[in-house]
Amino acid sequence: MTDHILVAVAWPYANGPLHLGHIAGAYLPADIFARYNRIIGNKVLMVSGSDSHGTPITIRADAENTTPEKIFSRYHKDFQESWKGLNISWDLFTTTDTENHHEISQRFFTNFFNNDLLYEATASLPYSIKEKRYLPDRYIVGTCPNCDSENARGDQCEDCGRTLDPQDLINPRSITDGSVPEFRERTHFMFRLSKFENDLKEWLKDKEFWRPNVLNQTNGLLEQGLKDRAITRDLSWGIKVPVDGWEDRRIYVWFEAVIGYLSASIEWAKEIAKEPDKWKDWWNKDSKSYYFIGKDNIPFHTIIWPAMLMGYDEDLPLPHNVPSNEFLNLESGQFSTSRNWAVWVTDYLSRYDADPLRYVLSATMPETSDSEFTWRDFVRRNNNELVGTYGNLVHRTLTFLQNNFDGVVPDVEIQESSNKLIEESNKALITSGEYLSSCDFRASLRTAMDLCQKGNKFLDEREPWKAIKEDKNHAAETMFTMLTVISALKILFYPFLPESSQNLHGYLGETGLVESNGWELNTPVSGNKLPKPKPLFKKLDEEKVILDETQRMNKGN
RNA sequence: GGCAACGUAGCUCAGUGGUUAGAGCGGGCGCUUCAUAAGCGCUAGGUCGUAGGUUCAAAUCCUAUCGUUGCCA
């Protein structure tokens, strides 16, 4: 049966380039999941885009004396390059700065406005007399009332981590000109989030298959009770509030960014599929939507976005699963764009291949707790696991076939002991597929690696390099079995290592794309002559890589 | 301060009530040579953050506490 699967992935904030933490957290698992679903025959729509609004971007633009458009397009370009290099298989990666997205976001706003889901409320907000405008929270700095740090921001103190209001700050001042803001009463629109509490609780009842952190955190928030949220801000960069007299306000980013999942699907239908209604195939109750995000984003996808969907149109499907990941750390520290403690994707790709990174990040994916990327681990996994265990198994098999059988798949009768290994290969495909369906990516990858070890063991036991001298049929039968195992590995590793699998597909004498083969074991065809293979992966010099990369990081690139 | 997740071998991580707690890497020993000196086998190493409790039985459940992380105030 064909399912429609929406793979919705967090919208990266376009105020800095992508680093490995972003990839391990959301983009790689989403891509693995999308590739798996396509190869088993499901209809996948995978969308996201650059989040182009919000104050970090305007702050950066101010600091660099440029425009928000220039900032976000710079990083949008970096994102596009990263996706291409890493083989992230988007159907559409757009931005929130499209006419389409503005229009659909305003449609949500107007719909809520008309259905009494919005109301006006006043709050005391910082106003700059000098600039004659209200300032965003982040534009105010001052002394933290909690820890006395002198550079606390209006939304949060970086030193003690406490969340703040600009009014809490002692000696508040504007970051643009140092002037002291005046606090004035200002009216804004609020979204009646509290109204959806019971419906959300009801919806969550059958979600026991969600990851514990995601489910329990969501339930915890619902137990505490939901609060209505301000939906408009005093900004000039963003989506206009579609109400007369509100021309100088913008819709708050938290509200419009999540709408991107829907607006991007609509854009895809219009611009890419050229069938304007096609998006509906993924936005009805028979489809399933998966939201790949990092743990900092959980409430937006398990409470706010579902509430918005309920409020907007009850026929729209709520998230089926939100397999949020925890965080990836780098060499015992947190990834930090501002402190430049990161491995940037495009920079990585200028020195190394995509598949080793995809492998290492998959093997240490932070599915249940924060995990860690170290260069030593990267090189070791590349050399021992990819090159040594998987790559070498493939290479020793294929070169043996070239050297002793002229590269021709032998014609043999399969023996009992071989059947056992072939059965294992089939079992691996089933088990691994189940893991992928339930978003257990590490476990799926482990299943593939286990089969490699079984293959290596089989070769060692059969010793075809000895058999070839006395009993060529025996060696031939071993090789035929090994070719079968390798073709299973090609499929098992495909969602994780698409490039290597495609190469292996070719070395096994197949033409066309590996994903057209389906998630099943293909028996080699006797008599086929296979091309001369090349190693699937490159071995790296452990000490050299560590030295290089450590220097690079300490220099801050 | 509230909510939530996590804390298990040198390292990275599995393991949610039941025999002597597991894997991969790293260490030690041995075998093998088809292969990118890759592969296979054996072995050492842990009072499962701490303290109580429930149970015939707990890494696994409960309570407290410490630590890390995220969200919220």
XYZ file of C-alpha atoms (C1' of nucleotides) in Angstrom:
630
model
C 0.000 0.000 0.000
C 1.288 3.427 -0.894
C 1.295 6.040 1.813
C 1.729 9.756 1.475
C 4.450 10.835 3.838
C 5.187 14.463 4.565
C 8.751 14.912 5.770
C 8.705 18.345 7.387
C 12.028 19.602 8.645
C 12.832 22.507 10.968
C 13.419 25.811 9.199
C 17.046 26.779 9.746
C 17.521 30.297 10.941
C 19.405 32.219 8.264
C 21.749 34.144 10.543
C 24.760 31.852 10.264
C 26.012 28.875 8.256
C 25.006 25.279 8.987
C 27.148 23.142 11.263
C 27.204 19.453 12.103
C 24.830 19.938 15.027
C 22.083 21.061 12.672
C 22.724 18.102 10.390
C 22.727 15.425 13.077
C 19.750 17.000 14.802
C 17.260 17.266 11.990
C 18.399 17.260 8.368
C 20.186 13.925 8.201
C 17.507 11.887 10.014
C 14.872 13.532 7.805
C 16.797 12.625 4.674
C 17.341 9.031 5.794
C 13.656 8.699 6.546
C 12.636 10.268 3.230
C 14.979 8.045 1.230
C 13.747 4.926 2.988
C 10.125 5.808 2.372
C 10.750 6.524 -1.294
C 12.594 3.255 -1.844
C 9.766 1.225 -0.302
C 7.363 2.955 -2.669
C 5.726 5.621 -0.519
C 5.020 9.065 -1.930
C 7.261 11.453 -0.058
C 7.126 15.220 0.053
C 10.122 16.665 1.876
C 10.071 20.408 2.462
C 11.624 23.173 4.478
C 13.315 26.506 3.897
C 15.330 29.328 5.350
C 13.709 31.230 8.165
C 14.459 34.748 7.025
C 12.704 36.836 9.666
C 13.316 37.587 13.326
C 15.548 39.869 15.339
C 18.866 37.988 15.219
C 18.902 38.704 11.498
C 18.103 42.397 11.857
C 20.680 42.728 14.621
C 23.292 41.163 12.408
C 22.266 43.377 9.507
C 22.574 46.462 11.731
C 25.971 45.363 12.955
C 27.249 44.820 9.425
C 25.555 47.930 8.175
C 23.608 46.003 5.577
C 20.036 44.816 5.010
C 18.265 41.769 6.471
C 17.664 40.575 2.897
C 21.400 40.475 2.240
C 22.094 38.575 5.466
C 19.481 35.933 4.924
C 20.272 35.406 1.237
C 23.939 34.938 2.089
C 23.111 32.075 4.438
C 20.349 30.734 2.259
C 23.023 30.212 -0.358
C 25.227 28.468 2.210
C 22.321 26.167 3.080
C 21.703 25.297 -0.554
C 25.370 24.443 -1.024
C 25.311 22.297 2.099
C 22.275 20.311 0.940
C 23.825 19.669 -2.429
C 27.113 18.531 -0.953
C 25.491 16.300 1.656
C 22.886 14.869 -0.719
C 19.904 16.006 1.310
C 17.040 15.151 -1.002
C 14.565 18.018 -0.724
C 11.532 18.279 -2.893
C 11.625 21.948 -2.060
C 13.854 24.081 0.120
C 12.435 27.582 -0.026
C 12.420 30.617 2.295
C 9.879 32.489 4.390
C 10.521 35.541 2.243
C 8.298 34.458 -0.650
C 5.072 36.085 -1.718
C 3.384 32.703 -1.327
C 4.463 32.350 2.297
C 3.503 35.918 3.176
C 0.095 35.426 1.669
C -0.642 32.123 3.386
C 0.605 33.405 6.737
C -1.680 36.400 6.449
C -4.502 34.067 5.529
C -3.961 32.243 8.839
C -3.951 35.552 10.654
C -7.140 36.778 9.002
C -8.850 33.451 9.541
C -7.999 33.541 13.275
C -8.992 37.191 13.474
C -12.389 36.419 11.964
C -12.935 33.380 14.180
C -12.249 35.109 17.462
C -8.952 33.301 18.009
C -7.147 36.634 18.323
C -7.715 39.465 20.774
C -5.992 42.699 21.654
C -3.998 43.157 24.843
C -1.606 45.796 26.102
C 1.918 45.305 27.395
C 4.615 47.638 28.596
C 7.300 47.715 25.904
C 10.599 49.549 25.473
C 10.356 52.595 23.242
C 13.326 54.495 21.886
C 12.625 58.202 21.923
C 15.663 58.872 19.778
C 14.742 56.378 17.074
C 11.018 56.955 17.480
C 10.208 53.253 17.537
C 9.529 50.328 19.830
C 12.529 48.063 20.215
C 12.556 44.263 20.201
C 13.526 42.598 23.502
C 16.861 41.603 22.121
C 17.741 45.191 21.317
C 17.824 46.037 25.026
C 20.805 45.196 27.211
C 21.439 45.917 30.853
C 22.456 44.440 34.165
C 20.879 41.089 35.036
C 18.773 41.358 38.223
C 19.645 37.748 38.964
C 23.417 37.458 38.586
C 24.557 41.079 38.107
C 26.075 40.279 34.740
C 26.347 43.588 32.912
C 25.505 42.409 29.437
C 22.205 40.624 29.879
C 19.857 40.852 26.884
C 16.231 41.868 27.150
C 15.056 38.310 26.490
C 17.645 36.297 28.360
C 20.851 36.614 30.375
C 23.624 34.662 28.650
C 25.613 34.278 31.854
C 23.011 32.771 34.180
C 20.617 31.557 31.492
C 17.613 33.170 33.114
C 14.771 34.261 30.839
C 14.067 37.965 31.217
C 11.777 40.814 30.264
C 13.417 44.060 29.167
C 11.770 45.700 32.181
C 13.641 43.409 34.592
C 16.999 44.816 33.523
C 18.826 47.290 35.709
C 20.157 50.236 33.655
C 18.479 49.167 30.410
C 19.823 50.691 27.216
C 19.470 50.215 23.482
C 22.165 48.302 21.629
C 21.764 50.574 18.617
C 22.730 53.868 20.237
C 23.023 53.287 23.972
C 20.018 55.454 24.733
C 17.735 54.654 27.661
C 14.396 53.266 26.524
C 11.090 54.446 27.907
C 8.488 51.808 28.719
C 5.153 52.539 27.084
C 1.842 50.738 26.996
C 1.377 49.167 23.594
C -1.473 47.107 22.161
C -0.787 43.792 20.429
C -2.721 40.802 19.192
C -2.780 37.650 21.293
C -3.478 34.115 20.046
C -5.924 32.096 22.145
C -3.626 29.121 22.605
C -5.319 28.224 25.897
C -8.490 27.370 24.015
C -6.847 24.283 22.507
C -5.696 22.647 25.724
C -8.300 19.891 25.821
C -8.217 19.144 22.118
C -4.449 18.802 22.325
C -4.695 16.442 25.273
C -7.213 14.343 23.385
C -4.989 14.258 20.294
C -1.971 13.090 22.317
C -3.751 10.095 23.824
C -2.659 7.593 21.194
C 0.862 8.959 20.806
C 2.537 6.518 23.160
C 4.987 5.615 20.376
C 6.539 9.102 20.521
C 9.985 9.547 22.006
C 9.740 9.953 25.803
C 11.246 13.418 25.903
C 8.849 14.705 23.274
C 5.708 13.162 24.726
C 6.401 13.836 28.393
C 7.509 17.380 27.868
C 4.385 18.102 25.863
C 2.128 16.489 28.449
C 3.920 18.398 31.177
C 3.276 21.708 29.466
C -0.370 20.855 28.947
C -0.732 19.903 32.627
C 0.675 23.268 33.639
C -1.901 24.975 31.443
C -1.375 26.896 28.242
C -1.025 30.635 28.063
C -2.124 32.859 25.222
C 0.762 34.305 23.257
C 1.450 37.640 21.604
C 1.361 37.211 17.845
C 2.448 40.681 16.656
C 5.610 42.690 17.209
C 6.916 46.189 16.534
C 9.277 45.441 13.710
C 9.870 46.527 10.165
C 11.278 43.232 8.879
C 8.744 40.423 8.561
C 5.220 39.703 7.421
C 2.770 42.567 7.641
C -0.209 42.382 9.949
C -3.219 42.366 7.623
C -5.326 44.734 9.705
C -5.963 48.419 8.995
C -3.952 50.695 11.246
C -1.369 47.988 12.012
C 0.971 48.752 9.115
C 3.937 49.371 11.420
C 3.743 45.913 13.042
C 4.760 42.500 11.866
C 3.573 38.971 12.592
C 5.765 37.308 15.215
C 8.202 34.747 13.756
C 7.066 31.886 15.955
C 3.652 32.160 14.356
C 4.565 32.388 10.700
C 7.641 30.155 10.509
C 5.720 26.949 11.288
C 3.171 27.850 8.616
C 6.081 27.299 6.225
C 5.424 23.556 6.235
C 2.092 24.176 4.595
C 3.086 27.118 2.422
C 6.147 25.269 1.120
C 3.977 22.292 0.185
C 1.674 24.640 -1.722
C 4.618 26.334 -3.401
C 5.979 22.942 -4.421
C 2.663 21.966 -6.009
C 2.439 25.210 -7.911
C 6.040 25.756 -8.964
C 7.590 22.313 -9.179
C 4.856 19.735 -9.653
C 2.894 22.225 -11.792
C -0.303 20.830 -10.310
C -1.582 23.516 -7.928
C -3.785 21.123 -5.923
C -1.233 18.349 -5.591
C -0.162 19.491 -2.080
C -3.484 18.214 -0.751
C -2.255 14.627 -1.141
C -0.003 15.295 1.874
C -2.408 17.477 3.801
C -5.387 15.225 4.418
C -6.154 12.803 7.220
C -4.997 9.754 5.255
C -1.478 11.099 4.951
C 1.177 11.009 7.654
C 3.383 13.908 8.598
C 6.719 13.611 10.388
C 8.420 16.688 11.833
C 12.185 16.439 12.217
C 13.434 19.015 14.691
C 15.888 19.583 17.538
C 14.839 19.396 21.170
C 14.716 23.187 21.591
C 11.815 23.233 19.142
C 9.511 20.662 20.709
C 6.650 22.854 22.056
C 6.339 24.690 18.750
C 5.663 21.427 16.938
C 3.671 19.523 19.544
C 1.536 22.354 20.890
C 1.600 25.595 18.935
C 1.569 24.290 15.361
C -1.058 21.591 16.080
C -3.222 24.215 17.777
C -2.829 26.497 14.771
C -3.792 23.683 12.416
C -6.862 22.861 14.484
C -7.861 26.493 14.540
C -7.326 27.051 10.840
C -8.955 24.033 9.241
C -10.054 20.905 11.030
C -9.475 18.811 7.930
C -5.732 19.390 8.024
C -3.701 16.536 9.528
C -1.900 17.019 12.819
C 1.675 15.751 13.179
C 1.834 11.969 13.159
C 5.208 11.924 14.857
C 7.753 14.483 15.977
C 10.970 12.488 16.282
C 12.942 15.267 17.883
C 16.616 14.665 18.469
C 18.689 15.863 21.397
C 21.841 17.879 20.749
C 25.203 16.998 19.264
C 28.237 18.419 21.043
C 31.650 19.063 19.547
C 34.800 17.888 21.324
C 33.192 18.223 24.794
C 31.673 21.651 24.104
C 28.392 22.911 22.741
C 28.262 23.993 19.127
C 28.168 27.770 19.115
C 27.818 30.002 16.092
C 28.684 33.148 18.013
C 31.780 31.671 19.657
C 32.716 30.017 16.372
C 32.969 26.594 18.006
C 31.668 24.492 15.158
C 32.408 22.353 12.146
C 30.724 24.141 9.271
C 29.187 21.944 6.618
C 30.525 23.681 3.536
C 33.963 23.846 5.117
C 33.870 20.127 5.943
C 32.831 19.357 2.366
C 35.825 21.219 0.989
C 38.077 18.575 2.558
C 36.091 15.350 2.953
C 33.314 13.294 1.370
C 29.668 13.404 2.342
C 29.106 9.714 3.083
C 31.673 9.353 5.901
C 30.051 12.278 7.678
C 26.591 10.889 7.091
C 27.816 7.585 8.497
C 29.453 8.998 11.602
C 26.572 11.318 12.402
C 24.098 8.470 11.925
C 26.076 6.142 14.164
C 26.204 8.725 16.960
C 22.885 10.393 16.284
C 21.556 12.029 19.483
C 18.285 10.080 19.473
C 17.916 9.525 23.195
C 20.481 11.801 24.785
C 23.013 14.419 23.797
C 25.934 12.866 21.953
C 29.308 13.985 20.809
C 31.293 14.466 17.625
C 35.055 14.252 17.878
C 37.505 14.188 15.018
C 39.220 11.126 16.458
C 35.942 9.260 16.477
C 35.227 10.483 12.957
C 38.487 9.124 11.574
C 38.267 5.866 13.496
C 34.756 5.139 12.406
C 35.710 6.004 8.849
C 38.800 3.791 8.897
C 37.584 0.883 10.995
C 33.932 0.677 10.196
C 33.442 2.150 6.737
C 36.780 1.309 5.135
C 37.684 -1.780 7.181
C 34.434 -3.573 7.753
C 32.014 -2.530 5.002
C 34.179 -1.098 2.227
C 36.757 -3.805 2.499
C 34.191 -6.577 2.522
C 32.877 -5.248 -0.761
C 36.315 -4.677 -2.189
C 37.799 -8.043 -1.268
C 34.786 -9.794 -2.762
C 34.707 -7.840 -5.996
C 38.454 -7.946 -6.610
C 38.544 -11.664 -5.877
C 35.877 -12.106 -8.509
C 37.904 -10.065 -10.976
C 41.144 -11.908 -10.270
C 39.756 -15.436 -10.287
C 36.555 -15.396 -12.288
C 37.365 -12.658 -14.749
C 34.645 -10.589 -13.128
C 31.879 -12.925 -14.260
C 29.103 -13.918 -11.838
C 29.430 -17.713 -11.568
C 26.629 -20.187 -12.155
C 26.251 -22.277 -8.988
C 23.970 -24.325 -6.828
C 23.477 -22.734 -3.423
C 24.426 -24.832 -0.408
C 22.745 -25.005 2.952
C 25.336 -22.908 4.816
C 25.087 -20.189 2.188
C 21.335 -20.179 2.387
C 21.685 -19.405 6.040
C 23.658 -16.253 5.315
C 21.268 -15.225 2.556
C 18.453 -15.707 5.031
C 20.330 -13.431 7.432
C 20.518 -10.820 4.702
C 16.789 -10.957 4.179
C 16.215 -10.748 7.896
C 18.485 -7.712 8.098
C 16.398 -5.954 5.450
C 13.221 -6.642 7.401
C 14.639 -5.652 10.784
C 16.392 -2.602 9.466
C 13.251 -1.506 7.639
C 11.238 -1.743 10.843
C 13.800 0.389 12.638
C 13.667 2.991 9.890
C 9.869 3.096 9.971
C 9.966 3.845 13.673
C 12.769 6.409 13.271
C 15.347 4.284 15.124
C 18.148 5.237 12.811
C 21.136 4.145 14.866
C 19.650 0.701 15.341
C 18.995 0.403 11.623
C 22.584 1.281 10.802
C 23.826 -1.205 13.395
C 21.830 -3.947 11.666
C 23.612 -3.182 8.396
C 27.030 -3.227 10.063
C 26.226 -6.538 11.754
C 25.574 -8.073 8.359
C 28.995 -6.837 7.202
C 30.597 -8.689 10.066
C 28.678 -11.839 9.228
C 29.885 -11.506 5.662
C 33.489 -11.099 6.711
C 33.200 -14.083 8.978
C 31.682 -16.189 6.211
C 34.547 -15.331 3.871
C 37.110 -16.213 6.527
C 35.468 -19.552 7.162
C 35.084 -20.430 3.482
C 38.598 -19.299 2.523
C 37.878 -19.064 -1.195
C 41.516 -18.056 -1.781
C 42.422 -21.611 -0.746
C 39.426 -23.325 -2.297
C 40.111 -21.756 -5.661
C 43.164 -24.001 -5.970
C 41.442 -27.350 -5.281
C 37.711 -26.891 -5.704
C 36.771 -23.993 -7.929
C 33.044 -24.725 -7.596
C 33.247 -24.272 -3.862
C 34.906 -20.895 -4.297
C 32.374 -19.968 -6.952
C 29.512 -20.731 -4.635
C 31.103 -18.598 -1.925
C 31.454 -15.707 -4.326
C 27.886 -15.965 -5.522
C 26.681 -15.864 -1.925
C 28.890 -12.904 -1.146
C 27.553 -11.008 -4.130
C 24.074 -11.585 -2.765
C 25.076 -10.273 0.650
C 26.716 -7.221 -0.865
C 23.659 -6.409 -2.872
C 21.675 -6.524 0.369
C 24.201 -4.165 1.957
C 23.829 -1.785 -0.941
C 20.141 -1.434 -0.064
C 20.624 -1.437 3.721
C 23.120 1.403 3.552
C 21.305 3.357 0.860
C 19.319 5.730 3.129
C 22.499 6.524 5.052
C 25.133 6.434 2.307
C 23.353 7.186 -0.978
C 26.495 7.955 -2.971
C 28.372 4.792 -1.996
C 25.309 2.661 -2.581
C 24.900 4.112 -6.036
C 28.558 3.325 -6.777
C 28.184 -0.200 -5.486
C 25.048 -0.583 -7.578
C 27.240 0.080 -10.593
C 30.017 -2.287 -9.462
C 27.360 -4.992 -9.230
C 26.669 -4.486 -12.904
C 23.405 -2.611 -12.499
C 22.464 0.469 -14.431
C 20.006 3.135 -13.352
C 19.343 4.367 -9.864
C 19.731 2.205 -6.800
C 16.478 3.539 -5.336
C 14.490 2.072 -8.198
C 15.389 -1.401 -6.965
C 13.075 -1.381 -3.980
C 13.814 -2.469 -0.435
C 14.570 -6.055 -1.319
C 17.301 -8.524 -1.968
C 18.361 -8.929 -5.578
C 19.960 -12.172 -6.601
C 23.005 -11.716 -8.836
C 22.571 -12.858 -12.417
C 24.927 -15.656 -13.438
C 26.975 -14.836 -16.488
C 26.952 -11.079 -15.899
C 30.353 -9.527 -16.229
C 30.974 -6.935 -13.549
C 33.084 -3.825 -14.054
C 36.378 -3.312 -12.239
C 35.570 -1.884 -8.807
C 37.154 0.965 -6.908
C 37.263 1.154 -3.117
C 34.015 2.611 -1.759
C 35.708 4.736 0.909
C 39.034 6.435 1.459
C 41.198 5.764 4.438
C 42.193 8.866 6.425
C 45.388 9.625 8.302
C 44.217 9.793 11.903
C 46.956 11.968 13.383
C 47.042 14.313 10.422
C 43.283 14.917 10.431
C 43.236 15.530 14.169
C 46.171 17.912 13.987
C 44.678 19.811 11.027
C 41.226 20.101 12.463
C 42.311 20.974 15.967
C 44.419 23.811 14.620
C 41.586 24.946 12.421
C 39.116 25.014 15.303
C 41.439 26.808 17.665
C 42.073 29.401 15.019
C 38.325 29.704 14.600
C 38.710 28.770 10.941
C 12.040 28.315 40.711
C 8.556 24.814 37.599
C 8.333 20.890 33.757
C 11.095 17.232 30.886
C 15.142 14.089 29.259
C 19.747 12.121 30.410
C 23.793 10.286 34.050
C 25.991 2.317 32.545
C 33.377 -0.390 30.822
C 39.330 4.220 29.013
C 35.979 6.490 24.747
C 31.057 6.563 22.001
C 26.639 4.374 23.198
C 22.746 -0.189 23.806
C 19.971 -2.344 27.589
C 12.944 -0.301 31.412
C 11.921 -6.109 36.853
C 14.439 -12.100 36.414
C 20.231 -16.591 34.895
C 27.451 -14.605 36.091
C 25.144 -6.168 32.840
C 26.074 -5.736 26.553
C 28.046 -3.697 21.498
C 31.550 -0.883 18.668
C 36.152 1.542 19.186
C 40.659 1.660 22.034
C 44.276 -2.062 25.184
C 46.462 -7.306 25.438
C 47.054 -12.329 23.099
C 46.459 -15.582 18.966
C 44.969 -17.028 13.775
C 44.731 -15.590 8.638
C 46.622 -13.218 3.871
C 41.617 -12.766 -0.984
C 41.425 -7.404 0.337
C 42.507 0.007 1.149
C 48.270 -3.905 6.785
C 41.877 -4.710 5.684
C 39.581 -9.682 8.203
C 38.477 -13.527 12.168
C 38.827 -15.499 17.239
C 40.012 -15.024 22.429
C 40.866 -11.746 26.601
C 41.249 -7.744 30.323
C 38.097 -3.742 32.064
C 32.034 -1.669 35.172
C 29.913 -1.612 43.420
C 24.932 0.685 36.154
C 25.766 9.358 39.603
C 24.751 9.099 45.199
C 21.476 7.700 49.477
C 17.204 5.372 50.986
C 12.714 2.390 49.807
C 9.202 -1.337 47.215
C 9.895 -6.621 45.614
C 11.406 -13.500 46.217
C 14.226 -10.458 42.485
C 16.145 -3.554 40.243
C 20.693 -0.550 35.934
C 15.336 -1.208 35.071
C 9.787 0.799 39.744
C 9.232 4.750 43.998
C 11.390 8.891 47.094
C 15.278 12.202 48.031
C 19.795 14.239 46.371
C 23.919 15.768 43.085
C 25.354 16.696 37.948
C 24.427 17.703 32.503
C 20.976 19.489 28.778
C 16.371 21.642 26.806
C 11.762 24.333 27.499
C 9.079 27.753 30.563
C 8.686 31.666 34.623
